[in-house]
Coordinates of C-alpha atoms in Angstrom, one line a residue:
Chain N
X16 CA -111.8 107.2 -63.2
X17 CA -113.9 110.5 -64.0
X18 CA -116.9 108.8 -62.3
X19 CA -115.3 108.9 -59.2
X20 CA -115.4 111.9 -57.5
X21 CA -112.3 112.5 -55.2
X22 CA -113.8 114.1 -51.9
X23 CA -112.5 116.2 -49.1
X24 CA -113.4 117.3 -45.8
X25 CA -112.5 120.1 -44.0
X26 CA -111.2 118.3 -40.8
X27 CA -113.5 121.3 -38.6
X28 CA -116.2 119.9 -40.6
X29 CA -117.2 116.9 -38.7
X30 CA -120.5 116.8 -40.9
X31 CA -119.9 114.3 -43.2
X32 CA -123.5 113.9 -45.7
X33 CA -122.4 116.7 -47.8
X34 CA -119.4 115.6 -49.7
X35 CA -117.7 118.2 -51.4
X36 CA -115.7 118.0 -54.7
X37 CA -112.2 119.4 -54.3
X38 CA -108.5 118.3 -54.8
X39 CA -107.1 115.1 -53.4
X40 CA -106.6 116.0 -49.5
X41 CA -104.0 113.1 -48.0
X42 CA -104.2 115.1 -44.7
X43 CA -107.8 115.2 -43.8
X44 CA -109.1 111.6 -46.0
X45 CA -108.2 109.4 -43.3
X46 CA -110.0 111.4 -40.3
X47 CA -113.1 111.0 -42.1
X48 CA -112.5 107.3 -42.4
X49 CA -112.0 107.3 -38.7
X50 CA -115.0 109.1 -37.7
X51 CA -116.9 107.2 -39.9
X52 CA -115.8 104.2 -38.4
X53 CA -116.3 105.5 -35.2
X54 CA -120.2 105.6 -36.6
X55 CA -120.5 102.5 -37.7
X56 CA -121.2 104.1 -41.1
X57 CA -118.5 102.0 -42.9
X58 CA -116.7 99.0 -42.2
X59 CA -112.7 98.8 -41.3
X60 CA -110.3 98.6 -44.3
X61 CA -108.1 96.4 -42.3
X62 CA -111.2 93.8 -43.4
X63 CA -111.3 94.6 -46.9
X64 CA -107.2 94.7 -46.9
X65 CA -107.3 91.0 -45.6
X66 CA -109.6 90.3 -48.9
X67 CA -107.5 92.1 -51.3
X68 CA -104.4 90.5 -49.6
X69 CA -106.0 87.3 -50.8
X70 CA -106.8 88.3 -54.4
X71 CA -102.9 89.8 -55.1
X72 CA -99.9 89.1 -52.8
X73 CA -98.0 91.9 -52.8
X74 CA -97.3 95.3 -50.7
X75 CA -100.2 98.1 -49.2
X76 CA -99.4 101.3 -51.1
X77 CA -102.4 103.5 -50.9
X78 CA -105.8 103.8 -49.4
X79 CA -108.3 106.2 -50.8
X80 CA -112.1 106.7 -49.4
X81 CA -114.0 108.4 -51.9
X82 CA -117.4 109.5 -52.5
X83 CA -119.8 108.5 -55.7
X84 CA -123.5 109.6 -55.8
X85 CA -123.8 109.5 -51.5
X86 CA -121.7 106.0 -51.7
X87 CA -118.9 105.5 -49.6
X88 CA -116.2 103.8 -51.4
X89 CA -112.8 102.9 -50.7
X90 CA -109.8 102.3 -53.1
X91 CA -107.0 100.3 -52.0
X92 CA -103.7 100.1 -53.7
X93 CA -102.0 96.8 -54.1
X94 CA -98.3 96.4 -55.5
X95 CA -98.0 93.4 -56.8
X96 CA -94.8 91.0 -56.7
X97 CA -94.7 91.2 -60.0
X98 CA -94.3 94.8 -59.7
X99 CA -97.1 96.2 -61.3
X100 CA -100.1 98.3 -59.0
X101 CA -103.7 96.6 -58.8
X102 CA -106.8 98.5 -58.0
X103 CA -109.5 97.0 -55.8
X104 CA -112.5 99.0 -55.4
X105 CA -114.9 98.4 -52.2
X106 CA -118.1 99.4 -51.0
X107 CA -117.3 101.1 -48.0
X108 CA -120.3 100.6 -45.8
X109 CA -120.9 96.6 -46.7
X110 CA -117.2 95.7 -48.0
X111 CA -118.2 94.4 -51.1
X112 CA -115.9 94.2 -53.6
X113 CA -116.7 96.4 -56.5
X114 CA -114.3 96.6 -59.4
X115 CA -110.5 95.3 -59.2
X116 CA -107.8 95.9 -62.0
X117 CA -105.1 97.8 -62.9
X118 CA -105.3 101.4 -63.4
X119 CA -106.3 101.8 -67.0
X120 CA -107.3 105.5 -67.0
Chain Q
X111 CA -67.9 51.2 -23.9
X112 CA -67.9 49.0 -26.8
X113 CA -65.9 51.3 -28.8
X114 CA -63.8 54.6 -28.2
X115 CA -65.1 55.9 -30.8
X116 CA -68.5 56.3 -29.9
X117 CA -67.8 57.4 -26.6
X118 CA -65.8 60.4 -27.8
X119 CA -68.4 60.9 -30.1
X120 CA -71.2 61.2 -27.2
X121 CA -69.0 63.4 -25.6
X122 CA -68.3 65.8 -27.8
X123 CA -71.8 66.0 -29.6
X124 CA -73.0 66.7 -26.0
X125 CA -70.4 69.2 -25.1
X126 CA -70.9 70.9 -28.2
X127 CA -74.6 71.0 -28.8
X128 CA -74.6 72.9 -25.2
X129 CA -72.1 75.4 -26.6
X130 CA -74.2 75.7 -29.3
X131 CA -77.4 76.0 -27.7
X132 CA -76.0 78.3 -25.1
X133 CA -74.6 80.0 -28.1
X134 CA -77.7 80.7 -29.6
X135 CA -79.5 81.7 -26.8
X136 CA -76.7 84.0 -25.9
X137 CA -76.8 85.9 -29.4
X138 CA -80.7 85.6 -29.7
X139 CA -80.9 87.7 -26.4
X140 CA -78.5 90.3 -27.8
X141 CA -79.8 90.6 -31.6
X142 CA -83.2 91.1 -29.9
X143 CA -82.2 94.1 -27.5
X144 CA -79.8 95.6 -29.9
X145 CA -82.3 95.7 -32.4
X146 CA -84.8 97.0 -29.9
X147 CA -82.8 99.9 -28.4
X148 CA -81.4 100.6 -32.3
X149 CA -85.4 101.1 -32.8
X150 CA -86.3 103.1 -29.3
X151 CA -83.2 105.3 -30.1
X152 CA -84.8 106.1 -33.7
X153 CA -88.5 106.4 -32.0
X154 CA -87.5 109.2 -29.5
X155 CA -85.5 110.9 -32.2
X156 CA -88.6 111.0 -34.4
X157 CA -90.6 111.9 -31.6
X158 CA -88.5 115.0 -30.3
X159 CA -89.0 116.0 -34.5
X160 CA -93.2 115.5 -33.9
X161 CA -92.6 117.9 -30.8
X162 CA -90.5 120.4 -32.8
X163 CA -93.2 120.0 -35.6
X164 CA -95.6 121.4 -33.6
X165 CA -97.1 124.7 -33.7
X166 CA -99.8 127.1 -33.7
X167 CA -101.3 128.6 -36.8
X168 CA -102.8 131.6 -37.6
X169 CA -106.3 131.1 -36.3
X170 CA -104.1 130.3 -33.0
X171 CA -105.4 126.5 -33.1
X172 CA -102.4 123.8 -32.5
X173 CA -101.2 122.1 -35.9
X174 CA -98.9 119.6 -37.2
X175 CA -96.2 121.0 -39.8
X176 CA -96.9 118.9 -42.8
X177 CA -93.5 119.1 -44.3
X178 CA -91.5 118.4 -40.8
X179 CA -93.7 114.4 -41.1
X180 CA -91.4 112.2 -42.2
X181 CA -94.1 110.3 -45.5
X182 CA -93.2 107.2 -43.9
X183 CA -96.1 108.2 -41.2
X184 CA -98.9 109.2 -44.7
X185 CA -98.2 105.9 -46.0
X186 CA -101.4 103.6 -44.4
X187 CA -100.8 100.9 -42.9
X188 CA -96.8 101.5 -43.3
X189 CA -95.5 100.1 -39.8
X190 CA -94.6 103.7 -38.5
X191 CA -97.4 105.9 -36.3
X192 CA -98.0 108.1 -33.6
X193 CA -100.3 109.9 -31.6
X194 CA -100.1 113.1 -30.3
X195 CA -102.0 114.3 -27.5
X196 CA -102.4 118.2 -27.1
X197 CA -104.1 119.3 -24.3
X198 CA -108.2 118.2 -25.7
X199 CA -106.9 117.7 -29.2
X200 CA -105.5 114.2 -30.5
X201 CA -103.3 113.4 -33.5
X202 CA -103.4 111.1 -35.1
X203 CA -101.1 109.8 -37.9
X204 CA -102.3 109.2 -41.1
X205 CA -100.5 105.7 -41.3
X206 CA -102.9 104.3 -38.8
X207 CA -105.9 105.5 -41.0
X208 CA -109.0 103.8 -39.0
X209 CA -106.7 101.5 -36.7
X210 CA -107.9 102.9 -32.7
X211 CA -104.5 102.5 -31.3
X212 CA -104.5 102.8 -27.8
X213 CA -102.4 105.6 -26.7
X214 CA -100.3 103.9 -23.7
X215 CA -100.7 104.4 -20.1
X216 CA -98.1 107.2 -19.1
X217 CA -95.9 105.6 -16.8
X218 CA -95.2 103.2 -19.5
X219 CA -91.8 104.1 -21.5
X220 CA -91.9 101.2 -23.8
X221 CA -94.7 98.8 -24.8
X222 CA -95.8 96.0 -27.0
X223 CA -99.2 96.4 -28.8
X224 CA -100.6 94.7 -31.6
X225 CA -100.8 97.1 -34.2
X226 CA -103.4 96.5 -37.4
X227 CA -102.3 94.4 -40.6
X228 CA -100.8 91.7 -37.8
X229 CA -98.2 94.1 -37.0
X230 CA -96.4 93.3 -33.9
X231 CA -95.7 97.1 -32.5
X232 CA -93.0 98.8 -30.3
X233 CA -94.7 102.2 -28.9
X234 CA -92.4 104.4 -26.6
X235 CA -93.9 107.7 -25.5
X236 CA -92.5 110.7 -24.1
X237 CA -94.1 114.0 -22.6
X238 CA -92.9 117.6 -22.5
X239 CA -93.9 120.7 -22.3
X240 CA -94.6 123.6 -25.6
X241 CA -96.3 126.4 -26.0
X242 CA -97.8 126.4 -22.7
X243 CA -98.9 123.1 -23.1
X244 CA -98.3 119.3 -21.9
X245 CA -98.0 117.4 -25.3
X246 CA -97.4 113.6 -25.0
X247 CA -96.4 111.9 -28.0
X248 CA -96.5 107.7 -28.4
X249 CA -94.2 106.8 -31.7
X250 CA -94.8 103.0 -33.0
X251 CA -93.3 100.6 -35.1
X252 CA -93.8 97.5 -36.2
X253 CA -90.9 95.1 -35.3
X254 CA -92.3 92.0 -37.3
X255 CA -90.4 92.4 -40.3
X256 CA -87.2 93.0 -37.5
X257 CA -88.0 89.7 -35.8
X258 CA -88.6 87.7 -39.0
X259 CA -84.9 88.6 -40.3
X260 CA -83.6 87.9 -36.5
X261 CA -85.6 84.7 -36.6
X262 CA -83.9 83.8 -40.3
X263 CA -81.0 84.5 -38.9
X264 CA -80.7 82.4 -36.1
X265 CA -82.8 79.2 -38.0
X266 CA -79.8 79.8 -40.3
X267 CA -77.1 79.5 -37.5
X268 CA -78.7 76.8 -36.0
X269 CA -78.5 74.9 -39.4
X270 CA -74.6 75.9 -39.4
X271 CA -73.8 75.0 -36.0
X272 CA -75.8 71.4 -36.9
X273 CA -73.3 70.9 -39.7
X274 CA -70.2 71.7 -37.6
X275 CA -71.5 69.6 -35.2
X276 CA -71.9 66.9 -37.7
X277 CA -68.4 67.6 -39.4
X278 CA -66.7 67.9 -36.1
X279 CA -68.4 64.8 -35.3
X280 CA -66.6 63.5 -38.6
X281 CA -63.0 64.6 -38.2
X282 CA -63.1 63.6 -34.9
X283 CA -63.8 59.8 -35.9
X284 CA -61.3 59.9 -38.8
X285 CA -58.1 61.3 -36.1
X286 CA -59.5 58.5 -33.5
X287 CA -59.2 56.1 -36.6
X288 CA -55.5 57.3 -37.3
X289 CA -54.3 57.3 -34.2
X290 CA -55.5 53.7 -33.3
X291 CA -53.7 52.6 -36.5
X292 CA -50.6 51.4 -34.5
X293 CA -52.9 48.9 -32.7
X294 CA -53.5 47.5 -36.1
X295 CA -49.8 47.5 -37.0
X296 CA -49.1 45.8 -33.8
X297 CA -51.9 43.5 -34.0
X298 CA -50.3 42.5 -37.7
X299 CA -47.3 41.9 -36.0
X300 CA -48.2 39.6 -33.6
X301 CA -49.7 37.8 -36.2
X302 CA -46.5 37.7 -38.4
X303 CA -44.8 36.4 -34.7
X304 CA -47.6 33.6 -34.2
X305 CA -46.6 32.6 -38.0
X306 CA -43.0 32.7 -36.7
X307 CA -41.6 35.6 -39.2
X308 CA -41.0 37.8 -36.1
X309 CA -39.5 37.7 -33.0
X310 CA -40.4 40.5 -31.2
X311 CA -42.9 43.5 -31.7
X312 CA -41.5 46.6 -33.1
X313 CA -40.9 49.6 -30.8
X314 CA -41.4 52.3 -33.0
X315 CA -45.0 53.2 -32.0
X316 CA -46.4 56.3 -30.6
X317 CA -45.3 56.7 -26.7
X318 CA -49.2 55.8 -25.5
X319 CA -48.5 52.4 -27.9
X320 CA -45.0 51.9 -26.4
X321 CA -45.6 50.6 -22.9
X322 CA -48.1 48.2 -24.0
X323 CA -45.8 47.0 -26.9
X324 CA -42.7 46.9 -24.5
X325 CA -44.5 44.7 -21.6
X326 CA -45.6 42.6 -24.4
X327 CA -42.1 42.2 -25.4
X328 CA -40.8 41.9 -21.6
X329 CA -43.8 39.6 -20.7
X330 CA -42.1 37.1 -24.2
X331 CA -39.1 37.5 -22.6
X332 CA -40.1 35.8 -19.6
X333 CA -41.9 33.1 -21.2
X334 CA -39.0 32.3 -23.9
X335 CA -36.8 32.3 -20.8
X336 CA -39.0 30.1 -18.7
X337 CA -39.1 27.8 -21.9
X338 CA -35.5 27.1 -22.1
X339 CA -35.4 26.8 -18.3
X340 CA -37.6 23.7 -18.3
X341 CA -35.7 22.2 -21.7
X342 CA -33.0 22.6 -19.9
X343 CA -34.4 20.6 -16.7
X344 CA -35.4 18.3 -18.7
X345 CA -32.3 18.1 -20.3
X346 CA -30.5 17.6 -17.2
X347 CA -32.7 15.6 -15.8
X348 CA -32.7 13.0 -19.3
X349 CA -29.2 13.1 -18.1
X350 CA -28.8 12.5 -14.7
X351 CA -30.9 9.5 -15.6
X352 CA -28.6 7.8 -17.8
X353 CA -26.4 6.2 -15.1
X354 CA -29.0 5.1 -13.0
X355 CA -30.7 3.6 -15.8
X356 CA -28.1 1.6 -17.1
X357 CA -27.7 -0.1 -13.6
X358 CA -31.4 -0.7 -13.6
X359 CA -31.0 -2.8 -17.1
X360 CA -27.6 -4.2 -16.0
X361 CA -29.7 -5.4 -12.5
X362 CA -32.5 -6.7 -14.8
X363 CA -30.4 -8.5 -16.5
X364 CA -29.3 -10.3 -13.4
X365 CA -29.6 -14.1 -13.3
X366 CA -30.8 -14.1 -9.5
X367 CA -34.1 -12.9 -11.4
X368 CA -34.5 -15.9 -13.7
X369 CA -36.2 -17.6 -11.7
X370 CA -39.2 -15.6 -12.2
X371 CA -38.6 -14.7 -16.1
X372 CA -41.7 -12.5 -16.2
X373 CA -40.6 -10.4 -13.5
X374 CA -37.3 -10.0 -15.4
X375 CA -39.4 -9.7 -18.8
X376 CA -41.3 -7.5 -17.3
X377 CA -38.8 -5.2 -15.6
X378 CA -36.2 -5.4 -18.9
X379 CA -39.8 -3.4 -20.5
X380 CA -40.1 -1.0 -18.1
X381 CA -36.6 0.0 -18.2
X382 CA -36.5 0.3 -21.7
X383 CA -39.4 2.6 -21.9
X384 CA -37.9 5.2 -19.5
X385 CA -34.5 4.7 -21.4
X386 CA -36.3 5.5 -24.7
X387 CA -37.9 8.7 -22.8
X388 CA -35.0 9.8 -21.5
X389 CA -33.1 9.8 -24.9
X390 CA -35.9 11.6 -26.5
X391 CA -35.1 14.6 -24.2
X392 CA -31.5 14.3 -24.6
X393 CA -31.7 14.4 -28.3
X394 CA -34.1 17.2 -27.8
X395 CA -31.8 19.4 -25.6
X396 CA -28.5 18.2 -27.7
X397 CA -30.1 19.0 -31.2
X398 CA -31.7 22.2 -30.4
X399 CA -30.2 25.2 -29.2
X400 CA -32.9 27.5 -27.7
X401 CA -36.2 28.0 -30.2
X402 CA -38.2 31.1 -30.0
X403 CA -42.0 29.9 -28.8
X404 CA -44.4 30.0 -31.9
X405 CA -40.7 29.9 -33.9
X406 CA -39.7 30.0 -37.0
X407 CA -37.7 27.1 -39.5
X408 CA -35.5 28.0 -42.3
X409 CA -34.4 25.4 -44.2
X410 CA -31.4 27.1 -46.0
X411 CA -29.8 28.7 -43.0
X412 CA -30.7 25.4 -40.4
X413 CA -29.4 22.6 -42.6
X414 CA -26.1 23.1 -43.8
X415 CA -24.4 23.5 -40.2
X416 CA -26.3 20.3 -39.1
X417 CA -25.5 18.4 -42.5
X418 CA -21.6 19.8 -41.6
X419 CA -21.8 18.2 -38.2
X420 CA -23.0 15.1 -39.1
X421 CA -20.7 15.2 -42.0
X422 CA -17.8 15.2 -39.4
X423 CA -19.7 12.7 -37.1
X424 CA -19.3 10.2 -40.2
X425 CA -16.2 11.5 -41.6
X426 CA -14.7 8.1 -41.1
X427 CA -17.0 6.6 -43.6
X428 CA -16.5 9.2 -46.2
X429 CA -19.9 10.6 -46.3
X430 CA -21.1 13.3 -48.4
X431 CA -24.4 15.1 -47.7
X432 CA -26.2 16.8 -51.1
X433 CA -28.4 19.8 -50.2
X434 CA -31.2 21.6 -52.8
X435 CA -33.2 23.9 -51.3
X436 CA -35.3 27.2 -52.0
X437 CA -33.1 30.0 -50.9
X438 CA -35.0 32.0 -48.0
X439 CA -38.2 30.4 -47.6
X440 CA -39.3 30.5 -43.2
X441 CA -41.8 28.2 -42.1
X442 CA -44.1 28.8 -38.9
X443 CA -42.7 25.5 -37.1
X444 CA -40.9 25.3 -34.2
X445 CA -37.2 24.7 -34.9
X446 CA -36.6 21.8 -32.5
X447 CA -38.8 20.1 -33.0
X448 CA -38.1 20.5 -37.1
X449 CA -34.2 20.1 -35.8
X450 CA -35.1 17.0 -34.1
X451 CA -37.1 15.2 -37.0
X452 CA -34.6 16.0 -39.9
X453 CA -31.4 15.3 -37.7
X454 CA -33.0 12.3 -36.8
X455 CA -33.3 11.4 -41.1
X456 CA -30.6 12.5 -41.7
X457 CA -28.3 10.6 -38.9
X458 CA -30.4 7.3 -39.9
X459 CA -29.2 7.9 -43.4
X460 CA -26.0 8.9 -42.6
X461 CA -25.9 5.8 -40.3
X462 CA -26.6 3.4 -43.6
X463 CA -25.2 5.2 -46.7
X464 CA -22.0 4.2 -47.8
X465 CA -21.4 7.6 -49.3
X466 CA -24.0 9.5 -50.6
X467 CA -27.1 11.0 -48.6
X468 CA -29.1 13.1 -50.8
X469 CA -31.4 16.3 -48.9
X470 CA -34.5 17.5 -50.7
X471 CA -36.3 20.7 -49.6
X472 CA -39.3 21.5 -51.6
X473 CA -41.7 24.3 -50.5
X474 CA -44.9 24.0 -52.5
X475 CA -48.4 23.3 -51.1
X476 CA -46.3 22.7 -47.7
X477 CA -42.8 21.5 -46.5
X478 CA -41.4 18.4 -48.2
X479 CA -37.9 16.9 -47.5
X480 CA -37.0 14.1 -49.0
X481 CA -34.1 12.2 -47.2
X482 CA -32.4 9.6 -49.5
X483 CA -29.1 7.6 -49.3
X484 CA -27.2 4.7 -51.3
X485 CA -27.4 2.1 -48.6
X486 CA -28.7 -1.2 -48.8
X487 CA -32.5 -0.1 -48.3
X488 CA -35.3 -1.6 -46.5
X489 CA -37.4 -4.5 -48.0
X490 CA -41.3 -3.2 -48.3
X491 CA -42.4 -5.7 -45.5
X492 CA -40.3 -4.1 -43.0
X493 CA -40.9 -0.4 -43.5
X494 CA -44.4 -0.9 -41.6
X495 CA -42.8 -1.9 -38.6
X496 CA -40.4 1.1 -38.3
X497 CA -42.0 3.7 -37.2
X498 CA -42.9 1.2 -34.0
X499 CA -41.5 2.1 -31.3
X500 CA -38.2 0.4 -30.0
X501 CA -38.6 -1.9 -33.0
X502 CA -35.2 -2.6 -34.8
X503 CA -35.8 -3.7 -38.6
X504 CA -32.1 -4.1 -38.5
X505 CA -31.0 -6.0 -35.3
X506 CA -27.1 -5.8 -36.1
X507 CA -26.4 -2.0 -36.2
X508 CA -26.2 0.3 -33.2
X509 CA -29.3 2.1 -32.2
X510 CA -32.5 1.3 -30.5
X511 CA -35.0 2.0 -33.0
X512 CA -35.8 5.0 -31.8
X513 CA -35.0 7.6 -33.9
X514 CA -37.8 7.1 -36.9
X515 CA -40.4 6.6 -33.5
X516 CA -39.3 10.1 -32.7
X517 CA -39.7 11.0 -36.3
X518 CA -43.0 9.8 -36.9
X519 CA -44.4 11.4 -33.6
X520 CA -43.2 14.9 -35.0
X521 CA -44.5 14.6 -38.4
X522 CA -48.2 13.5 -36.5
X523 CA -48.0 16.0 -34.4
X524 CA -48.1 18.2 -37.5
X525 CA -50.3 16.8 -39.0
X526 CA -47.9 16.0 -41.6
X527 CA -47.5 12.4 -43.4
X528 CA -44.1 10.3 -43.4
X529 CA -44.0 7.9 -46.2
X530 CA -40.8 5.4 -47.0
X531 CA -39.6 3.8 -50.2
X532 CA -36.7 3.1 -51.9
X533 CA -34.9 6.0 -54.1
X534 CA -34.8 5.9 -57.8
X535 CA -31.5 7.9 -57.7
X536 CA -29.1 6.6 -54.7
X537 CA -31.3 2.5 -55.0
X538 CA -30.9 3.4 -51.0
X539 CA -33.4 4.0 -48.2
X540 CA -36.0 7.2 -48.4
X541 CA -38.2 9.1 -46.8
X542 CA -40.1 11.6 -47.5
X543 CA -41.7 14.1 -45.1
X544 CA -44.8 16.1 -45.8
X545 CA -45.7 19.3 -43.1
X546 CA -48.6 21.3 -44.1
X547 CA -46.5 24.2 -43.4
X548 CA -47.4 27.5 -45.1
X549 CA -44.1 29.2 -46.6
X550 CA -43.5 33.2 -46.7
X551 CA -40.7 35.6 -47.8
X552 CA -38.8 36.7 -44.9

């Protein structure tokens, strides 16, 4: 996953085009996701959590928004019944599914 | 009504499907509210920790303490949120990610909300007062996962309580089955009294059999008694009859009526009939004692006395009556009228043997008796003619020819067959009887 590019905002930093590299940030991630909801920049993830639910039955564990070359993207976490953790991979802004496997890094 | 069963059955499925049914509603109410105020209790303890996690940092800006957070409230999406509201400033958890969950109205203690992910959510919210500041805080959680256990729960019950139902249903029909059994056992009974084995029902049933079995017994009381009453009229009436009778015949016999001989012919006939009726009952009422309606005939125990008696009758002549007979065998026949038909054989034989009279009991397919003696016998063109009523093969000996009439009546009645011959062993007269009377052990 070195492509990716794990991105954090500075929650007094409501100015979201300049996506700065740093350190995974559980605290601030989801604000962003909000406000860029809020804009109608990217779409819900409950949307793209009812297509993943399709693809694997199993339990939410984590949701990451990330950003890669100005793309919004969102990761989303699936734990599978069969106990192992599936990735899916999104385009944030028209819920298109991008990449979906398990985490091979 | 048909059957008692059933109607208990009704009954009881009815009465207990509403115990059930008020059952379940009864426990469904109180899972649900226990489990709710188990969840508020938790909800306002995790609130008062969001207010205690609350403070100001060093740029003097209001925060959330990271590490007071239970993760439960990181984890998106995880059923557990709140919102805080801080004067301008709103936080939210990070479990909700991009969910807009309303914040309630504040009058509200406790609401329902759909929450994202088709989460049915619980919010409570409280208000106080820190640092100077009204903070309200609405804590969620999503009590689908709750209601789908409570919901298991109480399918699963139902299933139970459909069983027990069915089973109650079950034992109930088997103890309704055992306790009717003495209606079968008396039911049997009658039967072995219509086939003449019995002559009362047994009193050992329960006590809600007893009164039926005891009128039953009473009510045969009455009838047995109101039997012998009337043989016994009939009896004494036979014999008040006699006297007049024999004037009548001795007045028919009266020369002033031969002038008109077919008056007297005519009268003489009449007279006899009523005579021959008349002797018919007497015989009846003199041979038989009292007989149980329905009764019962046993050979072994009803011969010998009536062979001894008419052993004594004839004692001047010296005659000798042989029994063989099948120890213990009852037949469903009514014992005067058997007493009747073999004392009738057995006095005509006695009547003409010169010593011997030989009695024959066979029980096979039926009752067979075989009446035999070693008098001079009857030649083949006669034995037609004596069954007839009032017709005397044999003109010299005393009698009136009724006696085989009698006879042969009985055995019709039974549908039985009378045949005479002659007998290989004694060269006498014999006749054989055949009743299709079924045998049992008593």
């Amino acid at each position: 996953m070195t492509f990716f590019i794990r991105v954090m905002t500075v929650a007094a930093v409501g100015f979201l085009s300049l996506p700065v590299v740093a350190h995974g940030g559980d605290d601030v991630d989801y604000k962003m996701a909000r406000d860029l909801r809020k804009a109608g920049k990217i779409v819900a993830v409950e949307k793209l959590l009812e297509d993943a639910r399709r693809r694997r039955v199993g339990t939410l564990l984590e949701i990451e928004l990330e950003v890669k070359n100005g793309r919004y993207l969102y990761e989303i976490e699936i734990l599978g019944d069969e106990g192992v953790v599936f990735e899916y991979y999104y385009d944030a802004q028209t819920g298109q599914l991008i990449k979906e496997g398990v985490h091979d890094e | 009504m048909k059957s008692l069963w059933g109607r208990l059955a009704l009954g009881l499925s009815a009465s207990l499907l509403l115990f059930f049914v008020i059952q379940w509603w009864v426990s469904d109410r109180a899972l649900h509210e226990l489990t709710e105020e188990f969840v508020i209790s938790r909800l306002e303890h995790d609130a008062e920790n969001m207010l205690g996690a609350l403070r100001k940092n060093e740029a003097g800006e209001t925060e959330l303490n990271p590490h007071r957070v239970n993760g439960i409230y990181h984890q998106p999406f995880s059923g557990h949120y709140y919102i805080i509201r801080v004067g301008e400033e709103t936080f939210f958890s990070r479990s909700l990610w991009d969910f807009e969950l309303r914040f309630p109205p504040d009058s509200a203690h406790k609401t329902y909300v759909d929450g994202p992910d088709g989460q049915q959510l619980l919010v409570i919210t409280e208000s106080y007062v820190k640092l100077g500041q009204v903070v309200h805080i609405a804590v969620a959680e999503d009590m689908a996962p709750l209601n789908k256990n409570l919901a298991e729960f109480l399918a699963w019950y139902s299933g139970l309580a459909f069983v027990m139902i069915l089973a109650m249903i079950a034992v109930q029909g088997l103890l309704v089955r055992t306790s009717l059994r003495p209606l079968d056992q008396v039911q049997a009974e009658m039967e072995r009294m219509e086939r003449g084995e019995m002559l009362r029902l047994s009193e050992h049933v329960p006590s809600e059999v007893l009164p039926l079995v005891q009128k039953f017994n009473s009510l045969l009381d009455v009838m047995k008694g109101q039997l012998a009453r009337s043989r016994t009229a009939m009896g004494n009436l036979a014999h008040a009859l006699k006297t007049p009778l024999t004037v009548l015949s001795r007045l028919a016999d009266d020369e002033a009526l031969d002038r008109s001989p077919e008056l007297k012919q005519a009268l003489g006939r009449q007279v006899e009939a009523i005579r021959q009726l008349t002797d018919r009952q007497l015989k009846r009422a003199r041979l038989a004692g009292v007989g149980a309606p329905g009764g019962h005939f046993v050979p072994a125990e009803e011969f010998p006395p009536l062979a001894h008696t008419l052993e004594q009758i004839y004692a001047e002549k010296g005659v000798e009556i042989e029994m063989q007979m099948p120890q213990q065998k009852v037949f469903s026949a009514d014992r005067e009228d058997m007493m009747e038909l073999f004392g009738n054989l057995l006095d005509n034989a006695c009547k003409w043997a010169q010593h011997r009279v030989q009695l024959r009991v066979e029980a096979g397919e039926g009752l067979r008796v075989t009446v035999a003696d070693d008098g001079p016998g009857c030649a083949p063109e006669d034995r037609e003619k004596l069954s007839q009523r009032g017709v005397r093969v044999d003109e010299s000996t005393l009698g009136h020819g009724l006696g085989l009439a009698i006879v042969s009546e009985i055995v019709k009645h039974y549908g039985g067959e009378l045949h005479f011959g002659e007998s290989a062993q004694l060269g006498g007269f014999e006749v054989r009887v055949t009743l299709p009377l079924h045998p049992s052990l008593r």
